[in-house]
Coordinates of C-alpha atoms in Angstrom, one line a residue:
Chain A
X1267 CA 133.2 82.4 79.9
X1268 CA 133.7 84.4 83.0
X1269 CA 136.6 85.4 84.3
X1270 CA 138.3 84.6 87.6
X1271 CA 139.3 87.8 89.7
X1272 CA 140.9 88.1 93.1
X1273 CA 140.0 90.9 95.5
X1274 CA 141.2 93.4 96.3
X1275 CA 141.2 94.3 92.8
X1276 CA 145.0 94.6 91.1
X1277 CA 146.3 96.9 88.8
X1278 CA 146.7 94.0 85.9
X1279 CA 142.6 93.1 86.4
X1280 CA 141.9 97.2 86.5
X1281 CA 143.3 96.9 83.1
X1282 CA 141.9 93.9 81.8
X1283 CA 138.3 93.4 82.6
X1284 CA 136.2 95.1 79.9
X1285 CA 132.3 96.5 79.7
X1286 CA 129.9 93.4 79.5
X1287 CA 132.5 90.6 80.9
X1288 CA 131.7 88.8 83.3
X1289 CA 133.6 87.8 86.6
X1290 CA 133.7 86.1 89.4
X1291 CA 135.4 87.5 92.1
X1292 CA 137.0 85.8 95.3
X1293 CA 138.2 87.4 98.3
X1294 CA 137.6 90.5 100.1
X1295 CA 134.8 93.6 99.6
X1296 CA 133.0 95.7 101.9
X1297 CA 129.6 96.5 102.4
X1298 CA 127.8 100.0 102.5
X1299 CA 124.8 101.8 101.8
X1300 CA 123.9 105.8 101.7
X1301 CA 123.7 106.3 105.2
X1302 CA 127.5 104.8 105.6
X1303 CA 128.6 106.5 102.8
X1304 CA 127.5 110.1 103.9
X1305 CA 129.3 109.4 107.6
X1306 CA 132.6 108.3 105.3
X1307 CA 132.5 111.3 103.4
X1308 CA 131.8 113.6 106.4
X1309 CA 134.4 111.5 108.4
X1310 CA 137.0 112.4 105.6
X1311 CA 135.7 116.1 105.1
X1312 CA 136.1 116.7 109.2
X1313 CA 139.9 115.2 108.5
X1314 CA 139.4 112.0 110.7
X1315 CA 140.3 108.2 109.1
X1316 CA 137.9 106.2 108.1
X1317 CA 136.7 102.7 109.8
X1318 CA 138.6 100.9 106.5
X1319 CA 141.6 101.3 104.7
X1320 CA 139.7 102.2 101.2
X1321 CA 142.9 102.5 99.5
X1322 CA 142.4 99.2 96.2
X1323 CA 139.8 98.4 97.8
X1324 CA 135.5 97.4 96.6
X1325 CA 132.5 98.5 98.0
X1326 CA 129.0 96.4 97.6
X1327 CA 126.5 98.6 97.8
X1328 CA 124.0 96.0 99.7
X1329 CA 122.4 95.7 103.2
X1330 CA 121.1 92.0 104.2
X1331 CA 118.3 90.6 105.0
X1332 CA 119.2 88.9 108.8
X1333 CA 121.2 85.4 108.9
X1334 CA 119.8 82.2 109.7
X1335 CA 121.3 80.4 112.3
X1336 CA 124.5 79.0 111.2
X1337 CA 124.3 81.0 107.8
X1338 CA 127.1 83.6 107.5
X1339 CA 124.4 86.1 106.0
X1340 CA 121.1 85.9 104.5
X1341 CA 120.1 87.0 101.4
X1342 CA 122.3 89.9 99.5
X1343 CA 121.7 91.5 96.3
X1344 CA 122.3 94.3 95.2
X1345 CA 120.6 98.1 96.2
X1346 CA 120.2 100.7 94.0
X1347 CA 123.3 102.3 93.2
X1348 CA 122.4 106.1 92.4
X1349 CA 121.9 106.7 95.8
X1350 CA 125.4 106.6 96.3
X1351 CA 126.9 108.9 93.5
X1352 CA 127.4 111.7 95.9
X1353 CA 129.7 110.2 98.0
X1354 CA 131.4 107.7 95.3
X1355 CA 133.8 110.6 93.5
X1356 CA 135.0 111.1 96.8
X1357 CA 135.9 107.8 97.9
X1358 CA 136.9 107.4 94.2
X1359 CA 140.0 110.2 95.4
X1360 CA 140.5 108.2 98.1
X1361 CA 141.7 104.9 96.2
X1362 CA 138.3 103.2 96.0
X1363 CA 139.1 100.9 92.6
X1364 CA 136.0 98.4 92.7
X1365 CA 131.8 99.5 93.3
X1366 CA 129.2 97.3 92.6
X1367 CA 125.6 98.0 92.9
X1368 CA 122.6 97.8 90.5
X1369 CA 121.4 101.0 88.4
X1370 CA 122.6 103.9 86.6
X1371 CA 126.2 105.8 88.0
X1372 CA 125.8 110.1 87.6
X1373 CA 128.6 111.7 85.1
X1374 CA 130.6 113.0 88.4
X1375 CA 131.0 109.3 89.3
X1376 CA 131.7 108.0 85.1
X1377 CA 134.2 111.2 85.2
X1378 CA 135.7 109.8 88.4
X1379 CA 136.3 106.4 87.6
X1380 CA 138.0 107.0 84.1
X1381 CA 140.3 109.9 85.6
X1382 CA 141.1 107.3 88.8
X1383 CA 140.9 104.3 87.0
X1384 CA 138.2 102.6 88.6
X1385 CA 135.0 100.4 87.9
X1386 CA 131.6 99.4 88.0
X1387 CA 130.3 96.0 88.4
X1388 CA 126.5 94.7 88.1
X1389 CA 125.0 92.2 90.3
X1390 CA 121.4 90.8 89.8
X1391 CA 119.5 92.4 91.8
X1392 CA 116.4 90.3 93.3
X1393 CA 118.9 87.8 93.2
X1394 CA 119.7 87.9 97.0
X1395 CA 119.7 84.2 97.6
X1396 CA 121.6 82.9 95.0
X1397 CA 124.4 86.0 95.7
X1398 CA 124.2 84.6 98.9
X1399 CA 125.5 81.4 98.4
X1400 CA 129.4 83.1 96.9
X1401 CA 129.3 85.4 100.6
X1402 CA 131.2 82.9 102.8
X1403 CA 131.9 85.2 106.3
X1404 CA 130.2 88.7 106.9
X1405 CA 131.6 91.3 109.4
X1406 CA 130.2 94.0 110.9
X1407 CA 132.8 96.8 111.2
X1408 CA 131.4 99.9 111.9
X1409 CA 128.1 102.0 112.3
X1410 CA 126.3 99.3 113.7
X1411 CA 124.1 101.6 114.8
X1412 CA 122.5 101.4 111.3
X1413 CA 121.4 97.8 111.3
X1414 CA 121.1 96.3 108.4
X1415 CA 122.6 99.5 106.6
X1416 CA 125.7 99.0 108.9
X1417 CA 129.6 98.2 107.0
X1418 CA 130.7 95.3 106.4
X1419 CA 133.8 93.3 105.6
X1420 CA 133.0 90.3 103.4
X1421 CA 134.7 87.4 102.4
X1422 CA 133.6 86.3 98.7
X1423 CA 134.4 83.3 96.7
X1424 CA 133.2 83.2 92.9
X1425 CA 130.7 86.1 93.7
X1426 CA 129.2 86.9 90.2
X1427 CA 129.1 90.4 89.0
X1428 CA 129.2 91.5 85.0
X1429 CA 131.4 94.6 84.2
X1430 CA 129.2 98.0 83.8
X1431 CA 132.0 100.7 83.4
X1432 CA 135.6 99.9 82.5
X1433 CA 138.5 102.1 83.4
X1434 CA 138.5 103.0 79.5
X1435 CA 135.1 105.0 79.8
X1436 CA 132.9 102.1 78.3
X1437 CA 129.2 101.7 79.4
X1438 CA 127.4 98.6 79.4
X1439 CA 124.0 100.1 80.0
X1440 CA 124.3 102.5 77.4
X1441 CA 126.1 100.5 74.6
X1442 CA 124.0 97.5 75.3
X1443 CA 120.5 99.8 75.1
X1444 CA 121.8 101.1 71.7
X1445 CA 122.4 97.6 70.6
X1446 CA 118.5 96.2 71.1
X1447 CA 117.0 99.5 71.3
X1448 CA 114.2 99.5 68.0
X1449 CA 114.1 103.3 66.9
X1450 CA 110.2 103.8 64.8
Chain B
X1413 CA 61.9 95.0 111.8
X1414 CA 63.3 94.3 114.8
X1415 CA 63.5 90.6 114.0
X1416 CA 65.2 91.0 110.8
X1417 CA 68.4 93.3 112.2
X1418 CA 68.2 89.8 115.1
X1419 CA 68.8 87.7 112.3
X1420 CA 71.3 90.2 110.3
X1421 CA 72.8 90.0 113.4
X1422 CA 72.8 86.4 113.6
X1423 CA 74.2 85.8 110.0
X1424 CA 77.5 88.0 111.0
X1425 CA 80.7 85.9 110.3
X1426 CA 83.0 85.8 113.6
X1427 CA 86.4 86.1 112.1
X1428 CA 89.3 86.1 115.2
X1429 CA 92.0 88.7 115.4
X1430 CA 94.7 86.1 116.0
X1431 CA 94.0 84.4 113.0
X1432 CA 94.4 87.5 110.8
X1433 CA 97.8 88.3 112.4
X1434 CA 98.5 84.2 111.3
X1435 CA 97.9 84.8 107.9
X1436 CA 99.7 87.9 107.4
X1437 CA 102.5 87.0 108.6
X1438 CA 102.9 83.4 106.8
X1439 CA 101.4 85.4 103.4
X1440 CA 105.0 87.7 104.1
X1441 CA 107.1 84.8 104.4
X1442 CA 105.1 83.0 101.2
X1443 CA 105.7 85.6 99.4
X1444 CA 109.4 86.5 100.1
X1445 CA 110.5 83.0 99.7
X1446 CA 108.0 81.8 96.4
X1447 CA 107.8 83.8 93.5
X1448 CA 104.2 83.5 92.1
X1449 CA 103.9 80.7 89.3
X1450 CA 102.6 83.3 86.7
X1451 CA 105.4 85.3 87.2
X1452 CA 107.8 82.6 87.1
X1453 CA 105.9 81.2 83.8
X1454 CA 106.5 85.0 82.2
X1455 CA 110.0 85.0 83.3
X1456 CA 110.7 81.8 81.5
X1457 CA 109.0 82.8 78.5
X1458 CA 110.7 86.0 78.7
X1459 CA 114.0 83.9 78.4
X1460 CA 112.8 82.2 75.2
X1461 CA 112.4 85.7 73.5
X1462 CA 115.5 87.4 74.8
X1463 CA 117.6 88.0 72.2
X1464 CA 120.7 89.4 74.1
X1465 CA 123.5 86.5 75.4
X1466 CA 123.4 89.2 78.4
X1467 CA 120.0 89.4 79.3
X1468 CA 119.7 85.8 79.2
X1469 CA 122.6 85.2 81.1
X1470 CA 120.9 87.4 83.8
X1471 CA 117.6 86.0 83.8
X1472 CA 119.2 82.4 83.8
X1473 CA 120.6 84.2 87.5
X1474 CA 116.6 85.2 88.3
X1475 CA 115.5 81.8 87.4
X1476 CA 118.3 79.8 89.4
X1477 CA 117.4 82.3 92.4
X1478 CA 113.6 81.8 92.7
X1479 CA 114.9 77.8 92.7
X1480 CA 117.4 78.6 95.6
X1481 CA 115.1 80.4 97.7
X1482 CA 112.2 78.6 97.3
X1483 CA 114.4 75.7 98.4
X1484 CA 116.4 76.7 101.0
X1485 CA 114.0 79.7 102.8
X1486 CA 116.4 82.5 101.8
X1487 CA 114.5 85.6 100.6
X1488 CA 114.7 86.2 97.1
X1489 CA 115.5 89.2 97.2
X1490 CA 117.3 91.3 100.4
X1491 CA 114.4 94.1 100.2
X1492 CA 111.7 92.4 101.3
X1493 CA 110.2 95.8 101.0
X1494 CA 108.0 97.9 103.1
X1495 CA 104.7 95.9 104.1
X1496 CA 101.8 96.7 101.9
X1497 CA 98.3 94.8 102.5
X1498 CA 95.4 95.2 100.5
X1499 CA 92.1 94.0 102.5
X1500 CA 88.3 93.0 101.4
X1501 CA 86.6 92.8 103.9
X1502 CA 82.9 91.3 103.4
X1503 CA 80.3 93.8 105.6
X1504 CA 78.8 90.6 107.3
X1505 CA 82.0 89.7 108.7
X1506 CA 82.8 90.5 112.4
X1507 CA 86.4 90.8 113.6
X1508 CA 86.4 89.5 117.5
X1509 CA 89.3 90.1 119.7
X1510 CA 91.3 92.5 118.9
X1511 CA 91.2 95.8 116.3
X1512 CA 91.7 94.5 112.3
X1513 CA 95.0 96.8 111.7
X1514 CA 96.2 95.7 115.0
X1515 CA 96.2 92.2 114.1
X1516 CA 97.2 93.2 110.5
X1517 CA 100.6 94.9 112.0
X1518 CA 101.4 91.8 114.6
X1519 CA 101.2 89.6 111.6
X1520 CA 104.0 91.8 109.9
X1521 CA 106.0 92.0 113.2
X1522 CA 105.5 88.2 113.2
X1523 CA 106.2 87.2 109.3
X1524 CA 109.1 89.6 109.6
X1525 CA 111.3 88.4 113.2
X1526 CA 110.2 84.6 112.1
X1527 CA 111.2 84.7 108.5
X1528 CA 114.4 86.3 109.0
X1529 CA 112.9 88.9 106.9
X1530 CA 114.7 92.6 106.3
X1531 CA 113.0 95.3 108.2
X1532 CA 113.7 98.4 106.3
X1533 CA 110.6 100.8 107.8
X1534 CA 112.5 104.3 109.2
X1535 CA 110.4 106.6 111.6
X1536 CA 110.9 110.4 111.1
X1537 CA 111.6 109.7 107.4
X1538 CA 112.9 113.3 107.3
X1539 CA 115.2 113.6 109.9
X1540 CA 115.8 111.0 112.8
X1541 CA 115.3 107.9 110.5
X1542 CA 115.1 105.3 113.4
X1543 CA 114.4 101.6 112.1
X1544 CA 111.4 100.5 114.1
X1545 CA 112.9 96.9 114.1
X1546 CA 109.7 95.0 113.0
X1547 CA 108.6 96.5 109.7
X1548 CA 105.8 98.0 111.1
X1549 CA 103.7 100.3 110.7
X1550 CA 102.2 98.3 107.6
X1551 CA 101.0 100.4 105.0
X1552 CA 96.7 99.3 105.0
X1553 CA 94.3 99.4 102.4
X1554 CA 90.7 98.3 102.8
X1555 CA 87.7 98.3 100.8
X1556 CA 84.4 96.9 102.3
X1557 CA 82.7 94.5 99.8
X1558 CA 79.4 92.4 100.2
X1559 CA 79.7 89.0 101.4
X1560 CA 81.0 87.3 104.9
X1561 CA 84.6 86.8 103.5
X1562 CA 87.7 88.4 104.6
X1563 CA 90.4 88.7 101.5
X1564 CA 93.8 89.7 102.2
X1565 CA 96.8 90.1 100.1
X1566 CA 100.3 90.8 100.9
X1567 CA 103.1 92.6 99.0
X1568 CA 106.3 93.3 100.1
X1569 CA 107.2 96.4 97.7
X1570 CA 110.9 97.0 97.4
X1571 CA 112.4 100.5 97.4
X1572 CA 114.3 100.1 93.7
X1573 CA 111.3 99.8 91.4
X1574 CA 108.9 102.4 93.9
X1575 CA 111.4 104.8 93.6
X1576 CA 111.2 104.9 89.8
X1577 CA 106.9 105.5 90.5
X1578 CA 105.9 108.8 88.4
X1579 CA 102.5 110.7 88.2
X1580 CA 101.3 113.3 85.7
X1581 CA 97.9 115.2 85.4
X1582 CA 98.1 115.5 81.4
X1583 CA 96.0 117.7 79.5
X1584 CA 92.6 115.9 78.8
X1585 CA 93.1 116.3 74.6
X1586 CA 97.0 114.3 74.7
X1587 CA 94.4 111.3 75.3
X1588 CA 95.9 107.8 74.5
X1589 CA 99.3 109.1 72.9
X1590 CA 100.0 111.1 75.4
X1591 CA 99.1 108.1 77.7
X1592 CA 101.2 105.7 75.8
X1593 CA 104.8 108.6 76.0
X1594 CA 104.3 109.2 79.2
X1595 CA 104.1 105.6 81.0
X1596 CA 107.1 104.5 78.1
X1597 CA 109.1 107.7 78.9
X1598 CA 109.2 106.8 82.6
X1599 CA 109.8 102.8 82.0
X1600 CA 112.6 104.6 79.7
X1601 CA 113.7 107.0 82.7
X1602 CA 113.9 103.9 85.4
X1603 CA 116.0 102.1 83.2
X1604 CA 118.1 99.7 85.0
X1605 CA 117.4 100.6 88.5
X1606 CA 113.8 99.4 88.7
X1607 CA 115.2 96.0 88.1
X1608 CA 113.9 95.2 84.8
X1609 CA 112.4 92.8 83.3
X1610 CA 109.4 94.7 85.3
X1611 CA 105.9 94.9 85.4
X1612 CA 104.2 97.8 84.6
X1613 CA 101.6 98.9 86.5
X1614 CA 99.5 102.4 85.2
X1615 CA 96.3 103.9 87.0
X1616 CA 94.3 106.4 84.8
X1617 CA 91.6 108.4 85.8
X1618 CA 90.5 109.3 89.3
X1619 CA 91.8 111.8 91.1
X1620 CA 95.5 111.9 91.6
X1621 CA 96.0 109.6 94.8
X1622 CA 92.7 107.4 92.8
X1623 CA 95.2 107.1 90.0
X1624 CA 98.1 105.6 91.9
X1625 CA 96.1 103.6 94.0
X1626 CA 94.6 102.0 90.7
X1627 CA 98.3 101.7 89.3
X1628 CA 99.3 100.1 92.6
X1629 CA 96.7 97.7 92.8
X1630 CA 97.4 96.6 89.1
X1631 CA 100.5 95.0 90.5
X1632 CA 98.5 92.3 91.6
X1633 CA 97.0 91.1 88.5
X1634 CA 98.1 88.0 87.8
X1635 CA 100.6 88.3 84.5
X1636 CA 99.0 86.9 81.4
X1637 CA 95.2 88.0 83.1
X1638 CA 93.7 90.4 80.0
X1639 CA 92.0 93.2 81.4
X1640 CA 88.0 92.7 80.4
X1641 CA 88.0 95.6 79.2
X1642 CA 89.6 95.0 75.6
X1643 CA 90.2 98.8 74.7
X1644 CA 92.4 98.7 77.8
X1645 CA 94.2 95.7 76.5
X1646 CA 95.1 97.4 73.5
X1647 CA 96.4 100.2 75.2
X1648 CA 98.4 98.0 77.6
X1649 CA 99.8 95.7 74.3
X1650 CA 100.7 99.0 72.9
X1651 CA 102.9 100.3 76.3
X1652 CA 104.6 97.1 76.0
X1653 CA 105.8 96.7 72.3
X1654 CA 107.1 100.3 72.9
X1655 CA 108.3 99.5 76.5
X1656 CA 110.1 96.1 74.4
X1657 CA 111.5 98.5 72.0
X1658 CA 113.2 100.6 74.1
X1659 CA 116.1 97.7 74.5
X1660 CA 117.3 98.2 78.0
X1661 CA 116.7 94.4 78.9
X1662 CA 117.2 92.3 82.1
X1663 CA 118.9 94.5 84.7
X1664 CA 119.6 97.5 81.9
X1665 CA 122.4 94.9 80.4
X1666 CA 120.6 95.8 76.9
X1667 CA 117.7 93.7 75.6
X1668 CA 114.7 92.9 73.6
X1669 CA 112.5 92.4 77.2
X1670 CA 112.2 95.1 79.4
X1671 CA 108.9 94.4 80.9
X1672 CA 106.9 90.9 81.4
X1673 CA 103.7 93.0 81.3
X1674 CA 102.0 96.3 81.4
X1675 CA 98.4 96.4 83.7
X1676 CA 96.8 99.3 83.4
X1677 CA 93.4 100.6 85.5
X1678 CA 91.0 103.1 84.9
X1679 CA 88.6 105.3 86.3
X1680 CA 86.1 107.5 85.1
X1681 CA 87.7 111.5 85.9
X1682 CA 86.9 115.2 85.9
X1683 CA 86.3 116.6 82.5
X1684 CA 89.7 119.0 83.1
X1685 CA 91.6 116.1 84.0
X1686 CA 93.9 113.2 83.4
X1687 CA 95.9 111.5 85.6
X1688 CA 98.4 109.2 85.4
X1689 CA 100.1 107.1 87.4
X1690 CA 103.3 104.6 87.1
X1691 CA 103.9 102.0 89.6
X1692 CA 106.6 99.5 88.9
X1693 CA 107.1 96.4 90.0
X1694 CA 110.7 94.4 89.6
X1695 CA 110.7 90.8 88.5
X1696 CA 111.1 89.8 91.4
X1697 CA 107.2 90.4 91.8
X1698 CA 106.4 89.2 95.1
X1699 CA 102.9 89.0 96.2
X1700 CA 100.2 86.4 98.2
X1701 CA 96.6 86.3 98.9
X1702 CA 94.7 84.3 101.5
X1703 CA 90.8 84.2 101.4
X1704 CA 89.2 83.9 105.2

């Protein structure tokens, strides 16, 4: 049964959603890829604020294909998250609670997360149209330079995502590949 | 002589430019929108054998989104990848009109803007990194083949299984074992971020850009085709129990399927060498083919 979470994530759902739960998630995330990450991250290093206030707030790593007419966006799974584990620890300092991508996190970001109680979430990726369907307004923000690849401020309702890494250290790729792994 | 080349002449099939440009870019939409039935039909299958509450629950999510896009025109997936086309082209055929990969790269440009497609191509992929807006330049393949047809096939190849792609020249004497470790070992690497359940495709032999070529081109096997060859379907059965075994599962949630299939090519090679090439393929395994 999945669990009903509101966005931005609180302190009480920090605390309460564990590895391989599954949620649903309603109300507001941003998206951001590598390219937007690295200009965060340099933006912070140089001392200058960022175009969002991070502080509680999610990041979805995904960049869209285009909208149809009338459509708030078109299709929007997941990218792969490891291109991101530079930048994430960092933003993870900076009051990031909520990432969710597709893929295997590095230890720096696992490390980050437990010490700054954050988490991981898992979308399906390839599954851009139905992910879709929970994205209800899309926002370009900043660096629209970068087209699709450009932030965003989204408006979710009952987006799907299954939990990967809890604020307690817990793993779902790794405990699940133990589970149904068949050792010979 | 003379009259024979006339009538060689005379046989040539006139094939228009515009028309090729037509087909590649509905083949790109095709493809984007409709997963192929026989990867659909593995997918389901793969469902029945899943033994994790998970895995299933994620490829119930696959299953609902091929339904959804095929529906409503949404891509399956956001990457529609970078444009890949493999082309046959029969030596009595005759392109009028316009030059082949011309036409090839206006279909992309067309398929792409029309189909509310992702473009994801960067120029400069080094340094600038400037999206050229279309999806172009396609990536082209062509063989020529006898006959007066023209075969093309489309695959728009996301970034998240390629980027998992590994090569090896082993040492001639590992042979089949040393095959079989490494093409597991790098399924087993990829783990979730190739989008598993995936498709595993393995070019041996050749020379080293031969062997990924042949791996490539496995991709577009249709799943549940045996290879005629039934040494090489031994070997590919092989890959997959141990590929199954590993127990990463649909999207790395943990699982008894990791892979829908494992296609593997070969090629005859030099007596010092053996190559090996990985090319993976997500489940979302988009490709279409037209025959001209």
């Amino acid at each position: 049964m999945a669990k009903k979470i509101t966005l931005p994530l609180t302190k009480e759902a920090l605390r309460d959603i564990r590895v391989g739960d599954t949620l649903l998630l309603t109300g507001i995330m941003y998206a951001a890829r590598d390219v937007a990450h690295k200009r965060m991250v340099e933006a912070l290093e140089q001392g200058k604020p960022l175009p969002l206030d991070i502080s509680g707030q999610t990041i979805y790593y995904m960049g869209p294909s285009p909208a149809r007419p009338g459509q708030p966006i078109g299709s929007a799974g997941p990218t792969t998250s490891g291109r991101m584990d530079s930048y994430s620890p960092r933003l993870i300092a900076e009051g990031l609670k909520g990432m969710i991508g597709k893929g295997m996190r590095s230890q720096p970001v696992k490390d980050a997360m437990k010490e700054y109680k954050a988490v991981y979430l898992g979308a399906t990726g390839g599954a851009g149209a139905r992910i879709s369907k929970s994205i209800k307004k899309a926002e370009v923000i900043a660096y629209e330079d970068l087209e699709t690849e450009a932030l965003l401020h989204l408006e979710v309702e009952d987006f799907p995502a299954i939990v990967i890494n809890d604020i307690y250290g817990g793993d779902l790729y790794e405990e699940g590949k133990a589970k149904y792994e068949v050792k010979t | 002589m003379l009259q024979r080349q006339r009538q060689t002449k005379l046989a040539m099939r006139e094939i228009a430019a515009s028309k090729v440009s037509e087909i590649v870019s509905s083949l790109f939409q095709e493809a984007c929108y409709h997963l192929p039935e026989d990867v659909l039909t593995a997918l389901k299958q793969a469902k029945e054998k899943e033994k994790s509450p998970v895995a299933r629950d994620a490829l119930d999510k696959m299953l609902e989104n091929v339904e959804i896009s095929s529906k409503e025109q949404i891509p399956l997936c956001q990457d529609t990848g970078a444009a890949v086309v493999f082309l046959e082209l029969g030596q009595e055929v005759h392109i009028f009109g316009g030059d082949l990969y011309a036409a090839v790269n206006e279909g992309v440009r067309q398929g792409y803007n029309q189909g509310y497609l992702r473009k994801s191509i960067v120029s400069q992929p080094f340094s600038a990194r400037v999206n050229t807006k279309d999806n172009t330049p396609t990536i082209i393949y062509t063989d020529i083949v006898p006959g007066d047809k023209l075969k093309i096939a489309a695959m728009p190849k996301g970034a998240g299984a390629e980027n998992m792609t590994k090569l090896a020249m082993l040492s001639p004497t590992s042979g089949r074992l040393g095959v079989i470790d490494f093409v597991v070992n790098a399924v087993d690497e990829a783990g979730s971020n190739s989008c598993p359940p995936v498709i595993v495709g393995v070019g041996i032999g050749g020379t080293v850009e031969k062997a990924m070529m042949l791996a490539k081109r496995a991709l577009l096997r249709k799943v549940g085709e045996p290879h005629p060859d039934s040494e090489v379907t031994e070997l590919e059965e092989e890959i997959l129990r141990q590929v199954n075994n590993l127990g990463i599962g649909a999207m790395g949630y943990g699982g008894t399927v990791t892979a829908l299939a494992v296609h593997a090519e070969v090629f005859p090679c030099h007596i010092a060498s053996l190559p090996v090439a990985v090319n993976l393929q997500c489940w979302c395994a988009r490709h279409e083919e037209a025959i001209l």
